[in-house]
Amino acid sequence: MKIFLQFMKPVLGISIAVLIVAVFIWRDQWMPLSDQKQPGEVNRAAAVEKQGDQSKASEQEKIILSDQAIANLGLKVKSELPETYWKTLQVPGMIVDRPGRSDQGVISPVDGVVEKMNYYPGDTVQPGEVLYTIRILSETLQQTQTNLFKDTQNIALAATKKKRLESTRGAIPEARIIEVANEIKRLQVAIKGYQHELLSRGFSHEQLQKISSGDFVRDLDILVPDRMSQGGMLKKPAVTKSTGKNSRPEAPVTFEVQECKIDLGQQVKTGEMLCLLANHRLLAIEGRAFRDETQLLERSVHEVWPVEVDFQESAASHWPAVKQRFLIEYLSNVVDPVNRTFAFRMSLENESRLVRRDGQTQVLWRFRPGQKVRLSIRVEELENVFVLPADAVARDGAEAFVFTQNVNTFYRKPVRVLERDRRHTVIANDGSLTPGSFVVQGSAEQLNRMLKSSSGNDLPEGYHIHADGSLHKNEEEGK
């Protein structure tokens, strides 16, 4: 037995040494097994870690601002609710004159020389005012006036002769009385022809009476025409508009002398343009679209969809909001061979203001021909979406964010952008943003930069935050 024990002692020592070496060699395999925990312990540890990460992430998604900082940034909030938004096609447009409505030319009805020129480009005139005074040089008109005077006198003599013959009826043949009566009718027809010719040349009825009495007209006044008149003849505009029992006065039609074609002392011919008058109350909006966009415009016309017009006006202009409904009234059937676009047109009723200075009145129009506009043609309807201003959404790579306000605390919310144009950003109503949330309407990019550069919940020095998100000054600071 002693011999066996003596023999086993070396063997046992060697085995223990080999076991120690093996444990050291395979330590990387068995050490992770010693750190394993029970399933319950693993779930509790994961939940605690997740809650800590969520708390940390929540703190990183909010920023606290003082009242002064909110005022300096000019932050405004609005309760957002889902609504309907129209996806649109953006095309360029321009305000143009409406043919036959915006401009009106004044022509010379006679041959003559311009003696007086009372108004110049930029002046405001009204129907009935004298634009030019022309010295008549037409021999035809001079002869017409002479004939009118002579026939007027002849008809008076013939009427006297007829009266004398009728007083001696029975002593003379009846044929002589009939002959004088026919002469009077012939003279009356000739006088009507002369009067018609002179009236068509711009003469007034008062001037015709003077001509009939021998006072010939040498100077002719060219008046501001009414919109419905032709040439230089004036048709009195209606000053009242009947609406049942009541009548209200209408604003007088005003024109602006846009261009003068003739200078003082210059000789003019019959039918020659004297000046161009403009009244911009009735204008048109002309848009330009490409050939492959024809179907979209035709559908808009068929469905009677209104077109949204961006006049690009400054807020400092103090004009009221445009309440007109713009519908496409005309689609051109011709494509411009140069720019490969075709035109479509809508009516525009202009607005004006009167400026009085030094006894003169000037009309200032809100919209002017040549002014550029942006037109939005309806393409697709998006329902149940949030529509925000363009700068109410911040972009950070592929991510998009909005900010909601809770008093002094602003929370960043990730959202999905469906559509974006120059003025609006459309957000999907997928639960990321709760309906009725108070969303900041601008400066989202600046708030996002401030959030990324801060720890999220940095408080201004000497302030503390309440549970409702409001910021308050420490009481000790005031003592």
Tab-separated table of C-alpha atoms in Angstrom:
chain	number	residue	atom	x	y	z
A	1	MET	CA	0.000	0.000	0.000
A	2	LYS	CA	2.790	2.330	0.787
A	3	ILE	CA	4.392	1.485	-2.494
A	4	PHE	CA	1.074	2.332	-4.317
A	5	LEU	CA	0.785	5.668	-2.551
A	6	GLN	CA	4.331	6.518	-3.323
A	7	PHE	CA	3.676	5.678	-6.976
A	8	MET	CA	0.390	7.735	-7.193
A	9	LYS	CA	1.766	10.917	-5.661
A	10	PRO	CA	3.843	11.842	-8.751
A	11	VAL	CA	0.957	10.904	-11.088
A	12	LEU	CA	-1.530	13.017	-9.106
A	13	GLY	CA	0.827	16.011	-9.142
A	14	ILE	CA	1.299	15.732	-12.865
A	15	SER	CA	-2.521	15.499	-13.439
A	16	ILE	CA	-3.157	18.593	-11.306
A	17	ALA	CA	-0.501	20.497	-13.258
A	18	VAL	CA	-2.016	19.438	-16.585
A	19	LEU	CA	-5.501	20.493	-15.411
A	20	ILE	CA	-4.251	23.929	-14.354
A	21	VAL	CA	-2.551	24.425	-17.738
A	22	ALA	CA	-5.753	23.362	-19.587
A	23	VAL	CA	-7.903	25.743	-17.580
A	24	PHE	CA	-5.552	28.599	-18.385
A	25	ILE	CA	-5.457	27.744	-22.103
A	26	TRP	CA	-9.293	27.516	-22.554
A	27	ARG	CA	-10.208	30.432	-20.273
A	28	ASP	CA	-11.731	32.468	-23.231
A	29	GLN	CA	-14.351	29.763	-23.768
A	30	TRP	CA	-15.501	29.172	-20.206
A	31	MET	CA	-15.275	32.714	-18.750
A	32	PRO	CA	-18.342	34.167	-20.726
A	33	LEU	CA	-20.434	31.305	-19.383
A	34	SER	CA	-19.787	32.439	-15.852
A	35	ASP	CA	-21.313	35.900	-16.615
A	36	GLN	CA	-24.664	34.524	-17.857
A	37	LYS	CA	-27.694	35.516	-15.814
A	38	GLN	CA	-31.095	34.048	-15.331
A	39	PRO	CA	-33.845	35.070	-17.868
A	40	GLY	CA	-35.632	37.268	-15.330
A	41	GLU	CA	-32.436	39.042	-14.456
A	42	VAL	CA	-31.702	39.629	-18.141
A	43	ASN	CA	-35.162	41.179	-18.814
A	44	ARG	CA	-34.949	43.449	-15.805
A	45	ALA	CA	-31.504	44.671	-16.803
A	46	ALA	CA	-32.610	45.304	-20.411
A	47	ALA	CA	-35.716	47.211	-19.281
A	48	VAL	CA	-33.691	49.420	-16.969
A	49	GLU	CA	-31.178	50.088	-19.749
A	50	LYS	CA	-33.943	50.855	-22.289
A	51	GLN	CA	-35.713	53.204	-19.880
A	52	GLY	CA	-32.473	55.027	-19.284
A	53	ASP	CA	-31.871	55.357	-23.032
A	54	GLN	CA	-35.424	56.664	-23.588
A	55	SER	CA	-35.045	59.174	-20.777
A	56	LYS	CA	-31.764	60.301	-22.210
A	57	ALA	CA	-33.245	60.542	-25.735
A	58	SER	CA	-36.238	62.479	-24.396
A	59	GLU	CA	-33.953	64.973	-22.762
A	60	GLN	CA	-32.076	65.381	-26.059
A	61	GLU	CA	-35.331	66.090	-28.010
A	62	LYS	CA	-36.399	69.199	-26.109
A	63	ILE	CA	-35.085	72.697	-25.595
A	64	ILE	CA	-36.038	75.269	-22.965
A	65	LEU	CA	-36.159	78.945	-23.912
A	66	SER	CA	-36.817	82.040	-21.848
A	67	ASP	CA	-39.576	84.489	-22.719
A	68	GLN	CA	-36.977	86.930	-24.035
A	69	ALA	CA	-35.473	84.284	-26.318
A	70	ILE	CA	-38.918	83.374	-27.671
A	71	ALA	CA	-39.609	87.050	-28.380
A	72	ASN	CA	-36.212	87.543	-30.036
A	73	LEU	CA	-36.787	84.575	-32.334
A	74	GLY	CA	-40.306	85.761	-33.113
A	75	LEU	CA	-41.746	82.299	-32.572
A	76	LYS	CA	-45.452	81.867	-33.295
A	77	VAL	CA	-47.471	78.722	-32.722
A	78	LYS	CA	-50.720	77.426	-34.124
A	79	SER	CA	-52.949	74.490	-33.281
A	80	GLU	CA	-52.697	72.202	-36.299
A	81	LEU	CA	-55.549	69.999	-37.482
A	82	PRO	CA	-55.673	67.677	-40.508
A	83	GLU	CA	-57.006	69.256	-43.687
A	84	THR	CA	-57.086	68.819	-47.459
A	85	TYR	CA	-54.181	69.965	-49.607
A	86	TRP	CA	-53.924	70.195	-53.382
A	87	LYS	CA	-50.721	69.086	-55.020
A	88	THR	CA	-50.049	71.669	-57.710
A	89	LEU	CA	-48.027	72.330	-60.820
A	90	GLN	CA	-46.018	75.558	-60.657
A	91	VAL	CA	-45.887	77.605	-63.864
A	92	PRO	CA	-44.764	81.199	-64.522
A	93	GLY	CA	-47.210	83.950	-65.404
A	94	MET	CA	-47.470	87.644	-66.150
A	95	ILE	CA	-50.114	90.346	-65.796
A	96	VAL	CA	-51.062	91.697	-69.216
A	97	ASP	CA	-53.521	94.190	-70.669
A	98	ARG	CA	-56.904	92.789	-71.603
A	99	PRO	CA	-57.401	93.535	-75.321
A	100	GLY	CA	-60.110	96.133	-75.892
A	101	ARG	CA	-60.533	96.811	-72.174
A	102	SER	CA	-57.286	98.190	-70.753
A	103	ASP	CA	-56.022	100.583	-73.444
A	104	GLN	CA	-57.790	103.003	-75.748
A	105	GLY	CA	-56.315	105.140	-78.479
A	106	VAL	CA	-57.450	108.657	-79.340
A	107	ILE	CA	-57.231	109.593	-83.016
A	108	SER	CA	-57.522	112.876	-84.854
A	109	PRO	CA	-60.905	113.206	-86.590
A	110	VAL	CA	-59.706	116.030	-88.869
A	111	ASP	CA	-56.657	117.284	-90.720
A	112	GLY	CA	-55.028	120.091	-88.807
A	113	VAL	CA	-52.279	121.398	-86.535
A	114	VAL	CA	-52.017	120.784	-82.772
A	115	GLU	CA	-52.476	124.200	-81.120
A	116	LYS	CA	-52.909	123.107	-77.484
A	117	MET	CA	-51.754	120.080	-75.563
A	118	ASN	CA	-53.305	119.992	-72.086
A	119	TYR	CA	-52.063	116.659	-70.678
A	120	TYR	CA	-48.852	114.672	-70.792
A	121	PRO	CA	-47.786	111.062	-70.054
A	122	GLY	CA	-48.550	110.154	-66.447
A	123	ASP	CA	-51.449	112.611	-66.056
A	124	THR	CA	-54.862	111.349	-64.960
A	125	VAL	CA	-57.870	112.439	-67.013
A	126	GLN	CA	-61.625	111.821	-66.979
A	127	PRO	CA	-64.190	111.614	-69.778
A	128	GLY	CA	-65.117	115.043	-71.125
A	129	GLU	CA	-61.796	116.772	-70.438
A	130	VAL	CA	-59.985	118.404	-73.370
A	131	LEU	CA	-56.840	116.550	-74.442
A	132	TYR	CA	-55.889	118.538	-77.562
A	133	THR	CA	-57.055	121.569	-79.499
A	134	ILE	CA	-56.534	121.230	-83.252
A	135	ARG	CA	-56.699	124.055	-85.833
A	136	ILE	CA	-58.771	122.676	-88.731
A	137	LEU	CA	-56.982	122.675	-92.111
A	138	SER	CA	-59.336	120.351	-93.983
A	139	GLU	CA	-60.899	122.035	-97.034
A	140	THR	CA	-63.619	119.390	-97.060
A	141	LEU	CA	-64.785	120.320	-93.574
A	142	GLN	CA	-64.646	123.995	-94.396
A	143	GLN	CA	-66.828	123.373	-97.453
A	144	THR	CA	-69.211	121.214	-95.400
A	145	GLN	CA	-69.658	124.020	-92.878
A	146	THR	CA	-70.282	126.473	-95.705
A	147	ASN	CA	-72.860	124.196	-97.292
A	148	LEU	CA	-74.593	123.671	-93.961
A	149	PHE	CA	-74.857	127.410	-93.433
A	150	LYS	CA	-76.075	128.091	-97.001
A	151	ASP	CA	-78.704	125.327	-96.966
A	152	THR	CA	-79.927	126.455	-93.563
A	153	GLN	CA	-80.459	129.924	-94.937
A	154	ASN	CA	-82.021	128.554	-98.156
A	155	ILE	CA	-84.491	126.440	-96.246
A	156	ALA	CA	-85.536	129.503	-94.257
A	157	LEU	CA	-86.093	131.434	-97.511
A	158	ALA	CA	-87.991	128.498	-99.039
A	159	ALA	CA	-90.217	128.245	-95.985
A	160	THR	CA	-91.044	131.966	-96.263
A	161	LYS	CA	-91.817	131.593	-99.973
A	162	LYS	CA	-94.066	128.616	-99.342
A	163	LYS	CA	-95.983	130.552	-96.686
A	164	ARG	CA	-96.527	133.472	-99.120
A	165	LEU	CA	-97.732	131.174	-101.889
A	166	GLU	CA	-100.120	129.383	-99.574
A	167	SER	CA	-101.650	132.747	-98.647
A	168	THR	CA	-102.574	133.272	-102.315
A	169	ARG	CA	-103.847	129.742	-102.866
A	170	GLY	CA	-106.253	129.654	-105.828
A	171	ALA	CA	-104.633	132.621	-107.607
A	172	ILE	CA	-101.538	130.606	-108.563
A	173	PRO	CA	-101.136	127.044	-109.770
A	174	GLU	CA	-100.910	124.370	-107.045
A	175	ALA	CA	-97.797	122.978	-108.740
A	176	ARG	CA	-95.734	125.961	-107.617
A	177	ILE	CA	-96.566	125.295	-103.952
A	178	ILE	CA	-95.663	121.606	-104.400
A	179	GLU	CA	-92.383	122.571	-106.058
A	180	VAL	CA	-91.387	124.777	-103.105
A	181	ALA	CA	-92.336	122.023	-100.618
A	182	ASN	CA	-90.140	119.543	-102.476
A	183	GLU	CA	-87.276	122.035	-102.397
A	184	ILE	CA	-87.612	122.321	-98.618
A	185	LYS	CA	-87.465	118.522	-98.270
A	186	ARG	CA	-84.364	118.353	-100.452
A	187	LEU	CA	-82.646	120.989	-98.345
A	188	GLN	CA	-83.590	119.193	-95.134
A	189	VAL	CA	-82.034	115.953	-96.423
A	190	ALA	CA	-78.828	117.804	-97.379
A	191	ILE	CA	-78.649	119.481	-93.967
A	192	LYS	CA	-78.982	116.120	-92.190
A	193	GLY	CA	-76.105	114.791	-94.306
A	194	TYR	CA	-73.871	117.740	-93.412
A	195	GLN	CA	-74.723	117.462	-89.727
A	196	HIS	CA	-73.977	113.751	-89.704
A	197	GLU	CA	-70.570	114.297	-91.330
A	198	LEU	CA	-69.629	117.017	-88.835
A	199	LEU	CA	-70.827	115.000	-85.846
A	200	SER	CA	-68.727	112.040	-86.967
A	201	ARG	CA	-65.702	114.361	-87.060
A	202	GLY	CA	-66.100	115.328	-83.410
A	203	PHE	CA	-68.267	118.438	-83.688
A	204	SER	CA	-70.883	118.953	-80.987
A	205	HIS	CA	-74.551	119.871	-81.445
A	206	GLU	CA	-73.835	123.323	-80.012
A	207	GLN	CA	-71.179	123.847	-82.667
A	208	LEU	CA	-73.634	122.780	-85.380
A	209	GLN	CA	-76.043	125.473	-84.229
A	210	LYS	CA	-73.264	128.065	-84.399
A	211	ILE	CA	-72.327	126.926	-87.910
A	212	SER	CA	-75.965	127.173	-89.011
A	213	SER	CA	-75.977	130.786	-87.869
A	214	GLY	CA	-72.736	131.585	-89.702
A	215	ASP	CA	-70.228	131.178	-86.838
A	216	PHE	CA	-67.800	128.668	-88.386
A	217	VAL	CA	-65.611	126.411	-86.217
A	218	ARG	CA	-61.891	126.835	-86.785
A	219	ASP	CA	-60.546	125.012	-83.692
A	220	LEU	CA	-61.721	121.567	-82.647
A	221	ASP	CA	-61.341	120.228	-79.087
A	222	ILE	CA	-60.417	116.541	-78.755
A	223	LEU	CA	-62.103	115.211	-75.619
A	224	VAL	CA	-61.316	112.242	-73.418
A	225	PRO	CA	-63.651	109.532	-74.720
A	226	ASP	CA	-65.860	107.280	-72.701
A	227	ARG	CA	-64.972	103.580	-72.764
A	228	MET	CA	-67.867	102.839	-75.120
A	229	SER	CA	-67.258	105.748	-77.476
A	230	GLN	CA	-65.275	105.796	-80.675
A	231	GLY	CA	-62.473	108.149	-81.619
A	232	GLY	CA	-62.705	111.542	-79.986
A	233	MET	CA	-66.478	111.619	-79.617
A	234	LEU	CA	-67.774	111.638	-76.091
A	235	LYS	CA	-70.652	109.631	-74.755
A	236	LYS	CA	-71.758	110.755	-71.335
A	237	PRO	CA	-71.134	108.039	-68.716
A	238	ALA	CA	-73.878	107.002	-66.363
A	239	VAL	CA	-73.373	108.553	-62.965
A	240	THR	CA	-75.884	106.418	-61.099
A	241	LYS	CA	-76.614	102.744	-60.972
A	242	SER	CA	-80.137	101.635	-60.159
A	243	THR	CA	-80.590	98.805	-57.698
A	244	GLY	CA	-84.352	98.529	-57.243
A	245	LYS	CA	-85.654	101.448	-55.268
A	246	ASN	CA	-82.256	102.796	-54.276
A	247	SER	CA	-79.606	104.309	-56.513
A	248	ARG	CA	-75.968	104.760	-55.687
A	249	PRO	CA	-73.370	106.868	-57.529
A	250	GLU	CA	-70.712	105.109	-59.530
A	251	ALA	CA	-67.065	106.080	-59.353
A	252	PRO	CA	-66.093	108.104	-62.433
A	253	VAL	CA	-63.995	106.377	-65.065
A	254	THR	CA	-60.434	107.621	-64.981
A	255	PHE	CA	-57.710	107.226	-67.575
A	256	GLU	CA	-53.988	107.693	-67.489
A	257	VAL	CA	-52.180	109.265	-70.417
A	258	GLN	CA	-49.812	106.429	-71.164
A	259	GLU	CA	-48.147	107.760	-74.306
A	260	CYS	CA	-48.342	110.868	-76.507
A	261	LYS	CA	-47.817	110.279	-80.218
A	262	ILE	CA	-48.051	113.912	-81.367
A	263	ASP	CA	-46.186	116.968	-80.109
A	264	LEU	CA	-47.358	120.561	-79.895
A	265	GLY	CA	-47.376	122.343	-83.273
A	266	GLN	CA	-47.224	119.116	-85.276
A	267	GLN	CA	-49.519	118.606	-88.256
A	268	VAL	CA	-51.820	115.572	-88.111
A	269	LYS	CA	-53.936	113.695	-90.636
A	270	THR	CA	-57.421	112.302	-90.220
A	271	GLY	CA	-57.241	108.966	-88.375
A	272	GLU	CA	-53.725	109.533	-87.034
A	273	MET	CA	-53.100	108.444	-83.410
A	274	LEU	CA	-52.809	111.356	-80.999
A	275	CYS	CA	-52.258	109.556	-77.684
A	276	LEU	CA	-52.831	106.288	-75.861
A	277	LEU	CA	-55.027	106.217	-72.745
A	278	ALA	CA	-54.904	103.396	-70.213
A	279	ASN	CA	-57.364	102.171	-67.615
A	280	HIS	CA	-56.008	99.134	-65.762
A	281	ARG	CA	-59.183	98.152	-63.923
A	282	LEU	CA	-59.731	95.094	-66.134
A	283	LEU	CA	-56.533	93.123	-66.755
A	284	ALA	CA	-55.635	89.508	-67.464
A	285	ILE	CA	-53.162	86.954	-66.110
A	286	GLU	CA	-51.332	85.027	-68.812
A	287	GLY	CA	-49.539	81.796	-67.940
A	288	ARG	CA	-47.122	79.756	-70.020
A	289	ALA	CA	-47.035	75.937	-69.932
A	290	PHE	CA	-45.198	73.248	-71.896
A	291	ARG	CA	-46.840	70.932	-74.414
A	292	ASP	CA	-46.679	67.857	-72.123
A	293	GLU	CA	-48.639	69.756	-69.456
A	294	THR	CA	-51.641	70.248	-71.718
A	295	GLN	CA	-53.678	67.416	-70.175
A	296	LEU	CA	-53.289	68.878	-66.675
A	297	LEU	CA	-54.592	72.267	-67.821
A	298	GLU	CA	-57.427	70.715	-69.815
A	299	ARG	CA	-58.486	68.726	-66.757
A	300	SER	CA	-58.396	71.891	-64.644
A	301	VAL	CA	-60.703	73.586	-67.168
A	302	HIS	CA	-63.029	70.589	-67.329
A	303	GLU	CA	-63.283	70.228	-63.528
A	304	VAL	CA	-63.580	74.036	-63.053
A	305	TRP	CA	-60.704	74.012	-60.575
A	306	PRO	CA	-59.516	77.467	-59.488
A	307	VAL	CA	-55.922	78.505	-60.028
A	308	GLU	CA	-53.923	79.875	-57.116
A	309	VAL	CA	-52.019	83.054	-57.992
A	310	ASP	CA	-48.995	84.216	-56.020
A	311	PHE	CA	-48.553	87.938	-56.732
A	312	GLN	CA	-45.318	88.027	-54.670
A	313	GLU	CA	-46.455	91.119	-52.779
A	314	SER	CA	-44.682	92.468	-49.761
A	315	ALA	CA	-46.525	92.525	-46.461
A	316	ALA	CA	-45.737	96.247	-46.223
A	317	SER	CA	-47.981	97.068	-49.193
A	318	HIS	CA	-51.083	97.118	-46.911
A	319	TRP	CA	-53.394	95.887	-49.667
A	320	PRO	CA	-56.280	93.644	-48.572
A	321	ALA	CA	-56.266	89.951	-49.378
A	322	VAL	CA	-57.242	89.076	-52.947
A	323	LYS	CA	-60.709	87.484	-52.888
A	324	GLN	CA	-61.068	86.786	-56.601
A	325	ARG	CA	-61.546	83.236	-57.887
A	326	PHE	CA	-59.285	82.679	-60.868
A	327	LEU	CA	-60.529	80.241	-63.505
A	328	ILE	CA	-58.851	79.433	-66.807
A	329	GLU	CA	-60.947	81.130	-69.493
A	330	TYR	CA	-58.763	80.596	-72.536
A	331	LEU	CA	-56.305	77.921	-73.705
A	332	SER	CA	-54.209	78.753	-76.737
A	333	ASN	CA	-54.184	76.231	-79.563
A	334	VAL	CA	-50.813	77.463	-80.823
A	335	VAL	CA	-47.401	76.493	-79.410
A	336	ASP	CA	-44.701	79.156	-79.520
A	337	PRO	CA	-41.951	77.778	-81.796
A	338	VAL	CA	-39.233	79.652	-79.879
A	339	ASN	CA	-39.822	78.661	-76.245
A	340	ARG	CA	-42.103	75.666	-76.993
A	341	THR	CA	-44.855	76.840	-74.632
A	342	PHE	CA	-48.498	77.767	-75.067
A	343	ALA	CA	-50.513	80.475	-73.299
A	344	PHE	CA	-53.590	80.345	-71.106
A	345	ARG	CA	-55.413	83.350	-69.686
A	346	MET	CA	-57.537	84.369	-66.687
A	347	SER	CA	-59.387	87.604	-65.922
A	348	LEU	CA	-58.163	89.961	-63.205
A	349	GLU	CA	-60.063	92.857	-61.643
A	350	ASN	CA	-57.604	95.444	-60.458
A	351	GLU	CA	-57.708	97.664	-57.359
A	352	SER	CA	-56.621	101.274	-57.107
A	353	ARG	CA	-55.896	104.130	-54.745
A	354	LEU	CA	-56.258	107.869	-55.333
A	355	VAL	CA	-53.375	110.159	-54.449
A	356	ARG	CA	-54.114	113.890	-54.436
A	357	ARG	CA	-51.299	116.408	-54.566
A	358	ASP	CA	-51.195	120.060	-55.604
A	359	GLY	CA	-54.787	119.905	-56.778
A	360	GLN	CA	-54.120	116.951	-59.067
A	361	THR	CA	-55.270	113.369	-58.662
A	362	GLN	CA	-53.270	110.299	-59.595
A	363	VAL	CA	-54.536	106.729	-59.673
A	364	LEU	CA	-52.169	104.112	-58.244
A	365	TRP	CA	-53.027	100.605	-59.393
A	366	ARG	CA	-52.299	97.536	-57.311
A	367	PHE	CA	-51.434	95.302	-60.270
A	368	ARG	CA	-49.548	96.512	-63.318
A	369	PRO	CA	-49.043	95.013	-66.773
A	370	GLY	CA	-45.692	93.264	-66.993
A	371	GLN	CA	-45.732	92.161	-63.340
A	372	LYS	CA	-44.495	88.589	-62.813
A	373	VAL	CA	-46.652	86.090	-60.887
A	374	ARG	CA	-46.515	82.392	-59.963
A	375	LEU	CA	-49.434	80.156	-60.870
A	376	SER	CA	-50.342	76.903	-59.091
A	377	ILE	CA	-52.393	74.505	-61.218
A	378	ARG	CA	-54.217	71.800	-59.252
A	379	VAL	CA	-53.012	68.264	-59.989
A	380	GLU	CA	-53.818	65.896	-57.091
A	381	GLU	CA	-55.817	66.117	-53.856
A	382	LEU	CA	-54.158	65.011	-50.594
A	383	GLU	CA	-56.635	64.415	-47.759
A	384	ASN	CA	-56.113	64.177	-43.991
A	385	VAL	CA	-52.692	65.856	-43.906
A	386	PHE	CA	-51.054	68.674	-41.946
A	387	VAL	CA	-50.203	71.799	-43.950
A	388	LEU	CA	-47.451	73.924	-42.398
A	389	PRO	CA	-45.421	76.918	-43.557
A	390	ALA	CA	-42.281	75.983	-45.458
A	391	ASP	CA	-39.912	77.124	-42.684
A	392	ALA	CA	-41.854	75.271	-39.960
A	393	VAL	CA	-40.041	72.023	-40.854
A	394	ALA	CA	-36.317	71.457	-40.289
A	395	ARG	CA	-34.316	69.005	-42.392
A	396	ASP	CA	-31.343	67.033	-41.090
A	397	GLY	CA	-30.212	64.677	-43.809
A	398	ALA	CA	-33.061	62.278	-44.538
A	399	GLU	CA	-34.879	63.263	-41.319
A	400	ALA	CA	-37.511	66.020	-41.001
A	401	PHE	CA	-38.609	67.621	-37.716
A	402	VAL	CA	-41.210	70.023	-36.371
A	403	PHE	CA	-41.269	71.678	-32.960
A	404	THR	CA	-44.231	71.738	-30.582
A	405	GLN	CA	-44.515	74.191	-27.695
A	406	ASN	CA	-45.464	73.649	-24.078
A	407	VAL	CA	-45.061	77.115	-22.534
A	408	ASN	CA	-41.249	77.539	-22.476
A	409	THR	CA	-40.392	73.986	-23.495
A	410	PHE	CA	-40.103	73.050	-27.180
A	411	TYR	CA	-40.139	69.421	-28.257
A	412	ARG	CA	-38.723	68.127	-31.521
A	413	LYS	CA	-40.985	65.679	-33.363
A	414	PRO	CA	-39.828	63.587	-36.353
A	415	VAL	CA	-42.332	63.713	-39.229
A	416	ARG	CA	-42.731	62.452	-42.786
A	417	VAL	CA	-42.870	65.078	-45.530
A	418	LEU	CA	-45.288	64.321	-48.387
A	419	GLU	CA	-45.011	67.498	-50.436
A	420	ARG	CA	-43.112	70.755	-50.279
A	421	ASP	CA	-43.223	73.956	-52.291
A	422	ARG	CA	-42.029	77.514	-51.846
A	423	ARG	CA	-44.678	78.366	-49.229
A	424	HIS	CA	-46.001	75.115	-47.734
A	425	THR	CA	-44.797	71.808	-46.362
A	426	VAL	CA	-47.268	68.912	-46.198
A	427	ILE	CA	-46.869	66.441	-43.299
A	428	ALA	CA	-48.392	62.958	-43.162
A	429	ASN	CA	-50.941	62.306	-40.424
A	430	ASP	CA	-49.308	59.014	-39.350
A	431	GLY	CA	-49.328	59.553	-35.582
A	432	SER	CA	-46.009	61.386	-35.397
A	433	LEU	CA	-47.870	64.641	-34.795
A	434	THR	CA	-50.994	64.673	-32.633
A	435	PRO	CA	-53.946	66.659	-34.048
A	436	GLY	CA	-54.395	69.865	-32.082
A	437	SER	CA	-50.709	70.152	-31.190
A	438	PHE	CA	-49.331	73.668	-30.979
A	439	VAL	CA	-46.699	73.680	-33.706
A	440	VAL	CA	-44.108	76.417	-34.156
A	441	GLN	CA	-44.818	78.149	-37.491
A	442	GLY	CA	-41.266	79.158	-38.344
A	443	SER	CA	-37.552	79.200	-37.431
A	444	ALA	CA	-37.466	75.391	-37.269
A	445	GLU	CA	-33.944	75.223	-38.694
A	446	GLN	CA	-32.655	77.647	-36.072
A	447	LEU	CA	-34.342	75.734	-33.236
A	448	ASN	CA	-32.835	72.495	-34.553
A	449	ARG	CA	-29.338	73.986	-34.563
A	450	MET	CA	-29.830	75.286	-31.015
A	451	LEU	CA	-31.016	71.866	-29.888
A	452	LYS	CA	-28.043	70.066	-31.428
A	453	SER	CA	-25.561	72.497	-29.861
A	454	SER	CA	-27.052	72.209	-26.338
A	455	SER	CA	-27.745	69.386	-23.907
A	456	GLY	CA	-31.481	69.881	-24.426
A	457	ASN	CA	-32.536	70.826	-20.905
A	458	ASP	CA	-30.073	73.652	-20.177
A	459	LEU	CA	-31.871	76.167	-17.972
A	460	PRO	CA	-31.116	79.873	-18.058
A	461	GLU	CA	-29.155	80.931	-15.013
A	462	GLY	CA	-31.412	81.804	-12.058
A	463	TYR	CA	-34.505	79.989	-13.442
A	464	HIS	CA	-36.257	76.681	-12.810
A	465	ILE	CA	-38.776	74.704	-14.845
A	466	HIS	CA	-42.206	73.590	-13.628
A	467	ALA	CA	-43.980	70.361	-14.457
A	468	ASP	CA	-46.241	72.166	-16.971
A	469	GLY	CA	-43.196	73.276	-18.992
A	470	SER	CA	-43.209	76.917	-17.832
A	471	LEU	CA	-40.025	78.711	-16.854
A	472	HIS	CA	-39.888	80.663	-13.565
A	473	LYS	CA	-37.293	82.772	-11.837
A	474	ASN	CA	-35.846	81.504	-8.597
A	475	GLU	CA	-37.356	83.198	-5.566
A	476	GLU	CA	-33.978	83.632	-3.927
A	477	GLU	CA	-32.796	85.721	-6.858
A	478	GLY	CA	-35.161	88.547	-5.984
A	479	LYS	CA	-34.142	88.730	-2.302
